Coordinates of C-alpha atoms and ligand atoms in Angstrom, one line a residue:
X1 CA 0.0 0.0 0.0
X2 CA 1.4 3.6 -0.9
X3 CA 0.7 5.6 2.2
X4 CA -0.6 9.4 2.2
X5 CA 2.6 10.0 4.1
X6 CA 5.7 8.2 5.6
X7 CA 7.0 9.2 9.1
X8 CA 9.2 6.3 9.3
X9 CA 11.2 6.4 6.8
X10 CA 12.4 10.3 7.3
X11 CA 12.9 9.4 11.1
X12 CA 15.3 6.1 10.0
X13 CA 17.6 8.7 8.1
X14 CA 18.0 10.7 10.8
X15 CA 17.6 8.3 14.1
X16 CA 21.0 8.9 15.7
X17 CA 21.2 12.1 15.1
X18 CA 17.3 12.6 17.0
X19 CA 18.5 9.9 19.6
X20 CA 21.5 12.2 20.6
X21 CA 19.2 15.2 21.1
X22 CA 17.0 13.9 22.6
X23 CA 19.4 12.3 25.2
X24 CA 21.2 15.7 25.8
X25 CA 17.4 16.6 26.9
X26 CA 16.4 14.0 29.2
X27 CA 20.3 14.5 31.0
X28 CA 19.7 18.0 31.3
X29 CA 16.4 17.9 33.3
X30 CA 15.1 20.6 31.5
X31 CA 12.3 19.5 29.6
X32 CA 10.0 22.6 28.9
X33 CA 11.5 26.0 26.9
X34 CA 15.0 26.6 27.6
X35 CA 18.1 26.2 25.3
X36 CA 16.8 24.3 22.9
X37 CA 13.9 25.9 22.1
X38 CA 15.6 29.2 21.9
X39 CA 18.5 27.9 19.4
X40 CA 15.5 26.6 17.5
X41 CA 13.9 29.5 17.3
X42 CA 16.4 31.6 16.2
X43 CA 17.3 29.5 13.6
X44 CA 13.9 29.3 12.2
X45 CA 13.6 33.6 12.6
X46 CA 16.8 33.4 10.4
X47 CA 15.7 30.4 7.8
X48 CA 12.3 32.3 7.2
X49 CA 14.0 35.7 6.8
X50 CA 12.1 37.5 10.1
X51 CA 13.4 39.1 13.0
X52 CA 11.5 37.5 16.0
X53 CA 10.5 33.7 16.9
X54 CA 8.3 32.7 19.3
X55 CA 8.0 28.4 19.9
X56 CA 4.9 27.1 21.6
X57 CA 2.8 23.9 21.7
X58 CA 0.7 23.8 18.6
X59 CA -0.1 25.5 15.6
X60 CA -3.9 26.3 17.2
X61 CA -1.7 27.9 20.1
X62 CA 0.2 29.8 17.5
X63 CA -2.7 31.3 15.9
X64 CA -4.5 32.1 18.6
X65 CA -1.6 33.9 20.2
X66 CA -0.9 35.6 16.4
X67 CA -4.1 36.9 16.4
X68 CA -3.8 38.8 20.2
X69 CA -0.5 39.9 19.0
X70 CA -2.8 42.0 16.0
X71 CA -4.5 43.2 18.6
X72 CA -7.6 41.0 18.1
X73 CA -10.3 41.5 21.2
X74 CA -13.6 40.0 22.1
X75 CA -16.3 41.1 20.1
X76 CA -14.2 42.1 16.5
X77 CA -14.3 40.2 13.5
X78 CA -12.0 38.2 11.8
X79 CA -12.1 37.7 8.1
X80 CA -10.7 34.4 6.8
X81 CA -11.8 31.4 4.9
X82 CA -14.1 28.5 4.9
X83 CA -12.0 26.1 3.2
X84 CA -9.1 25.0 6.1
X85 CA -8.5 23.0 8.8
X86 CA -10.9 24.1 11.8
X87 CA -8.0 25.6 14.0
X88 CA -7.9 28.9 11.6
X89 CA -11.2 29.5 13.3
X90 CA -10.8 28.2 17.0
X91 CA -8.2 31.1 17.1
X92 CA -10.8 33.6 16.2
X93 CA -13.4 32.0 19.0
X94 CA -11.0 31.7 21.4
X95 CA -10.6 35.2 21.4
X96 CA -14.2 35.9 21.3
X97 CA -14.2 37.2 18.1
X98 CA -16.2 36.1 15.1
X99 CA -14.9 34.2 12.2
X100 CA -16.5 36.3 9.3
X101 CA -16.1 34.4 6.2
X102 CA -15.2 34.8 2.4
X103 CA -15.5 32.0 -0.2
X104 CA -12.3 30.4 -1.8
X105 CA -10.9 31.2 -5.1
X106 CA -11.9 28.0 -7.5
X107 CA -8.0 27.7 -9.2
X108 CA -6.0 27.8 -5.8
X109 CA -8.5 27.1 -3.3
X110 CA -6.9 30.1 -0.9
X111 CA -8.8 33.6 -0.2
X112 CA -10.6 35.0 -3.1
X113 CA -8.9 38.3 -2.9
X114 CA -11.5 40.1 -5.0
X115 CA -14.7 39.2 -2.3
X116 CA -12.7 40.2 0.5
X117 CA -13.1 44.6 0.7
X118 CA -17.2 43.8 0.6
X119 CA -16.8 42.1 4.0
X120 CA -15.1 44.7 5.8
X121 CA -17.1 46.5 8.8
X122 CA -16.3 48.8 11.2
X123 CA -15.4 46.0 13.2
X124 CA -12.9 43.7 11.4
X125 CA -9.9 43.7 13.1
X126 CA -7.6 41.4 11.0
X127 CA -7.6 39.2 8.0
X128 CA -6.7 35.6 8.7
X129 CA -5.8 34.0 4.9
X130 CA -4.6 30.7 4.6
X131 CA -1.6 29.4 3.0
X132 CA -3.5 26.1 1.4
X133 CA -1.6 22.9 1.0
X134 CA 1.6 24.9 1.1
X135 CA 0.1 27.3 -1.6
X136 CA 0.4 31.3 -1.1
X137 CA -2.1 32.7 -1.1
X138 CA -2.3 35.9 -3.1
X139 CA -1.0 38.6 -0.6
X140 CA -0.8 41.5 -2.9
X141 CA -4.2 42.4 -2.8
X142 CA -4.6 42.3 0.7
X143 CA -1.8 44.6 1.5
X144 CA -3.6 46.7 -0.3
X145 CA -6.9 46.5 1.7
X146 CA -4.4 46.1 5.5
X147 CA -3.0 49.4 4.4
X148 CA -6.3 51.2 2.7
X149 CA -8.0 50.5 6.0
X150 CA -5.6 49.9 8.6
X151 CA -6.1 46.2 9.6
X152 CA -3.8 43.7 9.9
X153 CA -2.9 40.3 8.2
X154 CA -2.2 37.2 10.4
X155 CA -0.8 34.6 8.1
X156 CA -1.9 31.0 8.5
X157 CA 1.0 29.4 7.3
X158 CA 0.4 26.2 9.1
X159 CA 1.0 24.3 6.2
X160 CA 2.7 26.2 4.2
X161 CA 6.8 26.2 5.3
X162 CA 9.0 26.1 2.3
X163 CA 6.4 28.5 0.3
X164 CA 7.3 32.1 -1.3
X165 CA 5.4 35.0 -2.6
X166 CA 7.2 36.7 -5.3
X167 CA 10.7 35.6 -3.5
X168 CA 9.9 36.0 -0.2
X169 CA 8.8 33.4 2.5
X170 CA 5.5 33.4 3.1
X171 CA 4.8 34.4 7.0
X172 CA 7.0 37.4 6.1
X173 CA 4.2 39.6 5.1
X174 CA 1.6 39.6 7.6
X175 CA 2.3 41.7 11.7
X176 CA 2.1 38.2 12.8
X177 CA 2.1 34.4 11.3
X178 CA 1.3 31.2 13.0
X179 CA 3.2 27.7 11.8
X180 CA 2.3 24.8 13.1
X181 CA 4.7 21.5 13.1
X182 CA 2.5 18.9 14.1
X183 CA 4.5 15.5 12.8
X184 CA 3.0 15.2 9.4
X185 CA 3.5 18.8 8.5
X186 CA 7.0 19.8 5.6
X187 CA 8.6 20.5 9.3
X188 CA 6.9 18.2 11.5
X189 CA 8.3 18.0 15.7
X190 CA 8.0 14.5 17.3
X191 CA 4.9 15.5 19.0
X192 CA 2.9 18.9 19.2
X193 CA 4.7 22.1 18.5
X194 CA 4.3 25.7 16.9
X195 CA 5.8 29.0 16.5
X196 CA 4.4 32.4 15.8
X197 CA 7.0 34.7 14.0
X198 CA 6.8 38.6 13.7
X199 CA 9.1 41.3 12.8
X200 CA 7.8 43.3 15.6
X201 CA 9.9 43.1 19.3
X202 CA 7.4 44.5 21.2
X203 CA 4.9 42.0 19.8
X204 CA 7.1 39.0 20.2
X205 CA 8.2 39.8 23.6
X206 CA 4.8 40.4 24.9
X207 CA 4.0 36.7 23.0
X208 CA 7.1 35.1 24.4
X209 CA 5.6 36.3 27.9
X210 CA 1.7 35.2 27.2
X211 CA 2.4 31.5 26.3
X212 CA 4.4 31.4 29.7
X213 CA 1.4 32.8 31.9
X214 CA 1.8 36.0 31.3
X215 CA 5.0 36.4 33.1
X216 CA 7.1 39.5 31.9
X217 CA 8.1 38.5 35.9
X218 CA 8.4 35.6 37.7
X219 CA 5.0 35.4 39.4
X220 CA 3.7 38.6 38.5
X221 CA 0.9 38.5 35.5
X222 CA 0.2 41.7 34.2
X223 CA -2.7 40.3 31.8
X224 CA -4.4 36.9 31.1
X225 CA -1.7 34.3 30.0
X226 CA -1.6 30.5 28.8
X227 CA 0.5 27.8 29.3
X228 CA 1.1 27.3 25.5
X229 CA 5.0 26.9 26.0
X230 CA 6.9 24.3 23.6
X231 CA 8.7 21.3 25.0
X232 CA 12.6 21.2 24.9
X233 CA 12.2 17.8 23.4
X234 CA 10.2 19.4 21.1
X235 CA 12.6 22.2 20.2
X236 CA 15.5 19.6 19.7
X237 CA 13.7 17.9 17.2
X238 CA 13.0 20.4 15.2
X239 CA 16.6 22.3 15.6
X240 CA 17.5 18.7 13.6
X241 CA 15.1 18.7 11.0
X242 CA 15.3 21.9 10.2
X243 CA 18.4 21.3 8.4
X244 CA 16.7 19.3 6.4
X245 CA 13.6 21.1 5.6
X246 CA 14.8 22.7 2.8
X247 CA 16.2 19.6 1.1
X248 CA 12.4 17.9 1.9
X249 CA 10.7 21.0 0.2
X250 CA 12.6 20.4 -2.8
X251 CA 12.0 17.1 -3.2
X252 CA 8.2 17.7 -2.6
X253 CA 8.2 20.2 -5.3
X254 CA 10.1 17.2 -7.7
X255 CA 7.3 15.0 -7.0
X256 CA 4.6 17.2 -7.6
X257 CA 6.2 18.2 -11.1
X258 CA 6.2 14.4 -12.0
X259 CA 2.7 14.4 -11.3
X260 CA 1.7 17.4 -12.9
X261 CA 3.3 16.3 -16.0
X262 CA 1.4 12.8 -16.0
X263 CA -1.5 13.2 -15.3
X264 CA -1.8 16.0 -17.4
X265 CA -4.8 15.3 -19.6
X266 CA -6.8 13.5 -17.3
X267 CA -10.5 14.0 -16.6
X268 CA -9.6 15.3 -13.2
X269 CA -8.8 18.8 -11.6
X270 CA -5.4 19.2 -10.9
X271 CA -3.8 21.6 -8.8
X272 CA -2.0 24.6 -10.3
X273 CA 1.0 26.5 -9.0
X274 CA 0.3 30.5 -8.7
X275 CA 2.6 32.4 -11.2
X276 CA 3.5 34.5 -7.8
X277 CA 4.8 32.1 -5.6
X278 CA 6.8 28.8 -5.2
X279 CA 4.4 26.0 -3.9
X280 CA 5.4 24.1 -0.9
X281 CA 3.5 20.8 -1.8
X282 CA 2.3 20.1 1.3
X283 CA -0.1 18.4 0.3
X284 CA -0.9 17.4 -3.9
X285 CA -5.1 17.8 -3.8
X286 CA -6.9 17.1 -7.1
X287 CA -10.5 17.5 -7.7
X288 CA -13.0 14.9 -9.0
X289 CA -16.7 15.2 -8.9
X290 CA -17.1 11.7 -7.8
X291 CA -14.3 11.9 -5.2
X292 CA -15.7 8.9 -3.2
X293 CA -15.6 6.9 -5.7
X294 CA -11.6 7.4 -7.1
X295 CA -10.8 6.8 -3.8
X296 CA -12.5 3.7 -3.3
X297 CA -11.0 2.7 -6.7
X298 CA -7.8 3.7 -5.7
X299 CA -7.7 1.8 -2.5
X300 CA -8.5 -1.3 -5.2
X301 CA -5.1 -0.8 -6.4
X302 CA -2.9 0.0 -2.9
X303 CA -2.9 3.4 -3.1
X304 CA -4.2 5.6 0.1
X305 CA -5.3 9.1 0.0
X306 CA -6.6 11.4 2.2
X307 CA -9.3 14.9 2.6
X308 CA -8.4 17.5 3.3
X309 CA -11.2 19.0 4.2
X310 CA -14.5 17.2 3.6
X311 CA -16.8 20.1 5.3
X312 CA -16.4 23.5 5.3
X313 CA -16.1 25.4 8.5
X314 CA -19.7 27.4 7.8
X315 CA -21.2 24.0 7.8
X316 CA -19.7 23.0 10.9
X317 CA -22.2 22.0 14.0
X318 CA -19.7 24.3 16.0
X319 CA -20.1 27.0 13.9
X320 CA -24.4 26.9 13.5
X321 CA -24.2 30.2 15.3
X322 CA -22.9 31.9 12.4
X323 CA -26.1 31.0 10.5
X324 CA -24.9 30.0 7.5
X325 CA -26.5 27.7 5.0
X326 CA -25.2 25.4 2.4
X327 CA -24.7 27.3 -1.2
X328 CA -23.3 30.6 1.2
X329 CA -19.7 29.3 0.0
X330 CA -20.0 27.7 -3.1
X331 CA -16.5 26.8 -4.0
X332 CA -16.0 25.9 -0.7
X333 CA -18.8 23.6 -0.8
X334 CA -17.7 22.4 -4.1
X335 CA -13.9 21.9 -2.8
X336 CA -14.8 20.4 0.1
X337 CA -17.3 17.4 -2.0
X338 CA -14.2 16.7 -4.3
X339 CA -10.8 17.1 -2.7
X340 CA -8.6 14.3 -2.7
X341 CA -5.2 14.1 -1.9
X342 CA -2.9 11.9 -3.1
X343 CA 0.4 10.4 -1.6
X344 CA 3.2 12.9 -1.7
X345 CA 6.0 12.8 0.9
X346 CA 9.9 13.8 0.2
X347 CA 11.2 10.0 0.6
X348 CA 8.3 8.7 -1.8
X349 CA 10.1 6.4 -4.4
X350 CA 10.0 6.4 -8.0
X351 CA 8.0 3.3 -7.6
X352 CA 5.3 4.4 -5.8
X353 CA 5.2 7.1 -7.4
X354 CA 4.2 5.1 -10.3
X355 CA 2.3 3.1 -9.0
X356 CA -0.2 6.4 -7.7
X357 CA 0.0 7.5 -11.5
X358 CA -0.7 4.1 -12.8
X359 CA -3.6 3.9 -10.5
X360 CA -5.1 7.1 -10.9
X361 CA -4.8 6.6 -15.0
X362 CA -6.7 3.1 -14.7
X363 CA -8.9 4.9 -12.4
X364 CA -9.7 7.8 -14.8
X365 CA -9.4 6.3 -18.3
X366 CA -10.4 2.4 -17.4
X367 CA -12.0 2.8 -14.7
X368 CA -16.0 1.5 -14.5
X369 CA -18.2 4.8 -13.0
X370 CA -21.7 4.4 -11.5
Ligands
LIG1 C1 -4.3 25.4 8.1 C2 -4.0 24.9 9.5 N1 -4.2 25.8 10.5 C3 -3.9 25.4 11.8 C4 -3.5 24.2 12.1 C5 -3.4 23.8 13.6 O1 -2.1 23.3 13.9 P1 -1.9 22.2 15.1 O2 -2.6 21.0 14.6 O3 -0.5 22.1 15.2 O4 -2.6 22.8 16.3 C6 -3.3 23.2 11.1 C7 -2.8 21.9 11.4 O5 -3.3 21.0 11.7 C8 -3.6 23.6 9.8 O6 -3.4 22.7 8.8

């Protein structure tokens, strides 16, 4: 069977190396923050081209701490998208603030730029795009709009490390971004970890003191804090990998050109690569009406895939407070009915490769549709 994605194989290249951090951890007792997370976090800062770094334990953390470094309160709004994982929107609730949301562009599945100035009220207090599948999304436009009305852009780029926007790392653009690097992610830690980054010092420090409680002093807590601080283990991990992330980003962005180039032709939608960015490849989702039913056929021949995501967040029981109805978001809706992702992992073989291709082609071409 061709899995979605192989941790075992990227942890067997690098075993000793992990083993040694992580002993140097255990023997040094200190198991939360400290050393390791802070030489981890500068190299990161420095790898993504921005001044400040702040490691905690998730990418919802990171978001939700992004989004009170804007200056997100109870009560504002929050525009961002429908299409995504649900933790772009448990940051805006978590605040108390409203998810307010704007359909998906139908060629990159990321923030539809042009709907975005129509949803604007006196009380949107950032804009929370996505960085889809490791896919830009098109900033330009909403500089424009942070700058025309004064409000903020919080990157999601949760997904999204290795990606550019006309040369420039995504997270780069926005007063804050959120990463996560839960294990399955292009820089994945051995267990739960995120960072928000910022070129902003007085943002970053007053985030370095609200994922520790709070404490700009020991035991005194001049505002409301969390305890969303990242494990040293954590941080060691990921001080490893990350020499590697670049490598795994470039092979990503080899496989995807392979199957770009054959399965060209096919009665299926495949996913494009913006003109103004360089893709990350997190994940290689192609469209078919009758989704359900490749996959099934796929399975038939050993190869796995995944959705990501099969319900929009606007259809989402948590989210029935918003009022929305189905047909609000329609390429959402139609995204979220016909997503498939196929395997795509930076130590995928030739073979399996080909044996995805193979199967989607017999699949497409052979295949017997009801
Ligand atoms: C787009 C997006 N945002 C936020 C998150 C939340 O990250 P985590 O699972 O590390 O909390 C994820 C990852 O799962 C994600 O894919």
């Amino acid at each position: 069977m061709v899995p979605v994605f192989d941790l075992r194989s990227q942890y067997e290249r690098m075993r000793d190396e992990i083993l040694d951090e992580l002993r140097e951890v255990a023997d040094s007792l200190q198991f939360i923050s400290g050393p390791k997370v802070a030489s981890f976090e500068a190299k990161f800062a420095s790898a993504l081209g921005v001044k400040r770094c702040v490691g905690v334990n998730s990418g919802t953390s990171a978001l939700h701490l992004a989004l009170l470094g804007a200056g997100v309160g109870a009560g504002d709004e929050v525009i961002t998208v429908p299409f995504t994982f649900i933790a772009t929107s448990w940051a805006i609730s978590y605040i108390g603030a409203t998810p307010v949301y704007v359909d998906v562009a139908p060629d990159t599945f990321t923030m539809d730029m042009t709907r975005v100035e129509e949803h604007i009220t006196s009380r949107t207090r950032a804009f929370l795009p996505v960085h889809l599948y490791g896919q830009a999304c098109n900033l330009e436009p909403l500089q424009f709009l942070s700058q025309k009305y004064g409000i903020p852009i919080v990157e999601d780029a949760a997904q999204a490390y290795g990606a550019t926007y006309r040369g420039r790392s995504v997270a780069t653009f926005g007063t804050t971004a959120g990463f996560s690097f839960y294990p399955g992610k292009n820089l994945g830690a051995g267990g739960e970890a995120g960072a928000v980054v910022t070129n902003d010092d007085r943002i970053a420090d007053r985030l370095m003191a609200l994922r520790d409680h709070a404490q700009y002093n020991r035991y005194s807590h001049e505002e409301i804090g969390f305890n969303y601080r990242m494990d040293s283990l954590q941080g060691a991990i990921l001080g490893v990998k990350l020499q590697y992330a670049e490598q795994w980003v470039a092979e990503r962005r080899r496989l995807a050109a392979r199957y770009l180039e054959e399965l060209e032709g096919l009665p299926i939608q495949l996913p494009i690569e913006a003109q103004y960015g360089q893709h990350a490849w997190h994940l290689f989702v192609v469209m078919h009406p009758k989704r359900d039913q490749l996959r099934e056929m796929l399975l038939s021949m050993q190869v796995s895939s995944a959705l990501h995501y099969p319900r929009p967040l606007h259809l989402q029981p948590a989210y029935q407070h918003l009022n929305h109805r189905c047909g609000d978001f329609p390429v959402a809706e139609r995204a979220a009915n016909e997503c498939l992702s196929l395997p795509l992992f930076p130590e995928m073989t030739e073979d399996q490769q080909s044996i995805v291709i193979d199967a989607v082609r017999t699949a497409l071409v052979g295949g017997v549709w009801k």
